[in-house]
Amino acid sequence: MEPRVSLITLGVADLERSYRFYKDGLGLPTTRKPEDGIVFFQTSGVTLALYPYAKLAEDVGPGWDEPRSRFTGITLAHNVRERQQVDEVLALAAAAGADLVKPAADTFWGGYSGYFTDPDGYLWEIAWGAFDFNEDGSLHVT
Amino acid sequence: MEPRVSLITLGVADLERSYRFYKDGLGLPTTRKPEDGIVFFQTSGVTLALYPYAKLAEDVGPGWDEPRSRFTGITLAHNVRERQQVDEVLALAAAAGADLVKPAADTFWGGYSGYFTDPDGYLWEIAWGAFDFNEDGSLHVT
């Protein structure tokens, strides 16, 4: 197995709403349209997909379409190169309608970060510190 | 906001168990050890992190440490270059102790895929078809 996560798919309640949030609010690039039934965003390394929640559950199999708990156990992080970009990206997300569930603050690991939730309550941490960046923008993890 | 997901963190019940699954079972590269309290895997583009569930909830803030539903609403996909690699990776995961929740089968979108769950029940789809690969192994999404 090559070390690779190809896609992260978020099951969403309203594809149009989530498309607007990620495309217009956060500025993620895509040529796709909600009318296609699924939306892909080309990000560096991993593709972010939005797909209706019930259909995603159906794709896994019978019995998976159940209400989701507030905490999924999974967080996604967007790391920034400069400390003040944490505040900038959180402000961008808030302007796009995100709920800022944890204001930016110094972290115990020497960084600076905060969390927001997207329209479906999926958690994103915007973080600075601790990691260097590879040339492609990915984190340099030893 | 640069188009980038830097990290996917999975909240896990047993860090040692999950470390063994991803490192020894699936073969993902890391120099980290569970004793450090967090494990990072360097994959192409996005870093996969394992962190104790309660600590991840605590990092988000008070009130987030609640039982998780079986379906998180999020799936991770590992796409392969050749059709038969779907079967190979699913067999690798099964040998590592994964639960094959959906055997590999032809998909409605013209591909071939199956799902397994990791030791905490997080869903991974192993998929072939529909996408070309970029040079770095990421998907070419237009």
Tab-separated table of N, CA and C in Angstrom, chain B residues 78-80 82-88 90 103-115 125-130:
chain	number	residue	atom	x	y	z
B	78	HIS	N	-8.377	5.505	-0.254
B	78	HIS	CA	-7.051	5.250	-0.816
B	78	HIS	C	-7.280	4.707	-2.222
B	79	ASN	N	-6.878	5.482	-3.218
B	79	ASN	CA	-7.086	5.052	-4.604
B	79	ASN	C	-5.846	4.351	-5.135
B	80	VAL	N	-6.075	3.321	-5.909
B	80	VAL	CA	-4.972	2.523	-6.443
B	80	VAL	C	-4.924	2.647	-7.960
B	82	GLU	N	-4.160	0.197	-10.230
B	82	GLU	CA	-4.627	-0.964	-10.988
B	82	GLU	C	-5.790	-1.605	-10.241
B	83	ARG	N	-6.731	-2.106	-10.991
B	83	ARG	CA	-7.944	-2.680	-10.424
B	83	ARG	C	-7.670	-3.767	-9.376
B	84	GLN	N	-6.746	-4.657	-9.686
B	84	GLN	CA	-6.533	-5.787	-8.765
B	84	GLN	C	-5.886	-5.339	-7.446
B	85	GLN	N	-5.339	-4.128	-7.442
B	85	GLN	CA	-4.757	-3.631	-6.189
B	85	GLN	C	-5.833	-3.363	-5.138
B	86	VAL	N	-7.069	-3.161	-5.561
B	86	VAL	CA	-8.159	-3.021	-4.584
B	86	VAL	C	-8.238	-4.287	-3.735
B	87	ASP	N	-8.243	-5.429	-4.409
B	87	ASP	CA	-8.307	-6.708	-3.686
B	87	ASP	C	-7.066	-6.905	-2.820
B	88	GLU	N	-5.930	-6.516	-3.334
B	88	GLU	CA	-4.683	-6.710	-2.592
B	88	GLU	C	-4.661	-5.882	-1.314
B	90	LEU	N	-7.267	-4.577	0.288
B	90	LEU	CA	-8.299	-5.056	1.222
B	90	LEU	C	-7.821	-6.322	1.951
B	103	PRO	N	-17.296	-5.812	0.640
B	103	PRO	CA	-16.345	-6.494	-0.243
B	103	PRO	C	-16.183	-5.707	-1.542
B	104	ALA	N	-15.059	-5.862	-2.174
B	104	ALA	CA	-14.815	-5.162	-3.434
B	104	ALA	C	-15.857	-5.544	-4.473
B	105	ALA	N	-16.358	-4.538	-5.161
B	105	ALA	CA	-17.380	-4.766	-6.187
B	105	ALA	C	-17.328	-3.630	-7.198
B	106	ASP	N	-17.903	-3.883	-8.363
B	106	ASP	CA	-18.020	-2.814	-9.356
B	106	ASP	C	-18.925	-1.724	-8.800
B	107	THR	N	-18.622	-0.469	-9.123
B	107	THR	CA	-19.399	0.647	-8.601
B	107	THR	C	-20.253	1.277	-9.701
B	108	PHE	N	-21.230	2.041	-9.291
B	108	PHE	CA	-22.129	2.675	-10.268
B	108	PHE	C	-21.412	3.720	-11.110
B	109	TRP	N	-20.272	4.214	-10.608
B	109	TRP	CA	-19.533	5.220	-11.366
B	109	TRP	C	-18.438	4.602	-12.248
B	110	GLY	N	-18.512	3.300	-12.425
B	110	GLY	CA	-17.589	2.661	-13.359
B	110	GLY	C	-16.278	2.209	-12.760
B	111	GLY	N	-16.160	2.315	-11.442
B	111	GLY	CA	-14.938	1.892	-10.776
B	111	GLY	C	-15.100	0.552	-10.077
B	112	TYR	N	-14.208	0.300	-9.159
B	112	TYR	CA	-14.189	-0.963	-8.409
B	112	TYR	C	-13.679	-0.609	-7.026
B	113	SER	N	-14.446	-0.940	-5.989
B	113	SER	CA	-14.017	-0.518	-4.659
B	113	SER	C	-14.645	-1.359	-3.562
B	114	GLY	N	-14.061	-1.247	-2.386
B	114	GLY	CA	-14.599	-1.878	-1.181
B	114	GLY	C	-14.210	-1.038	0.023
B	115	TYR	N	-14.854	-1.323	1.152
B	115	TYR	CA	-14.589	-0.564	2.372
B	115	TYR	C	-14.094	-1.489	3.486
B	125	GLU	N	-12.199	3.563	2.153
B	125	GLU	CA	-12.565	2.957	0.884
B	125	GLU	C	-11.287	2.733	0.076
B	126	ILE	N	-11.145	1.550	-0.452
B	126	ILE	CA	-10.034	1.282	-1.379
B	126	ILE	C	-10.670	1.238	-2.757
B	127	ALA	N	-10.203	2.134	-3.626
B	127	ALA	CA	-10.933	2.356	-4.878
B	127	ALA	C	-10.018	2.412	-6.090
B	128	TRP	N	-10.565	1.974	-7.197
B	128	TRP	CA	-9.886	2.083	-8.481
B	128	TRP	C	-10.868	2.654	-9.495
B	129	GLY	N	-10.328	3.495	-10.399
B	129	GLY	CA	-11.125	3.972	-11.519
B	129	GLY	C	-11.518	5.424	-11.410
B	130	ALA	N	-12.003	5.970	-12.490
B	130	ALA	CA	-12.574	7.317	-12.585
B	130	ALA	C	-11.531	8.437	-12.577
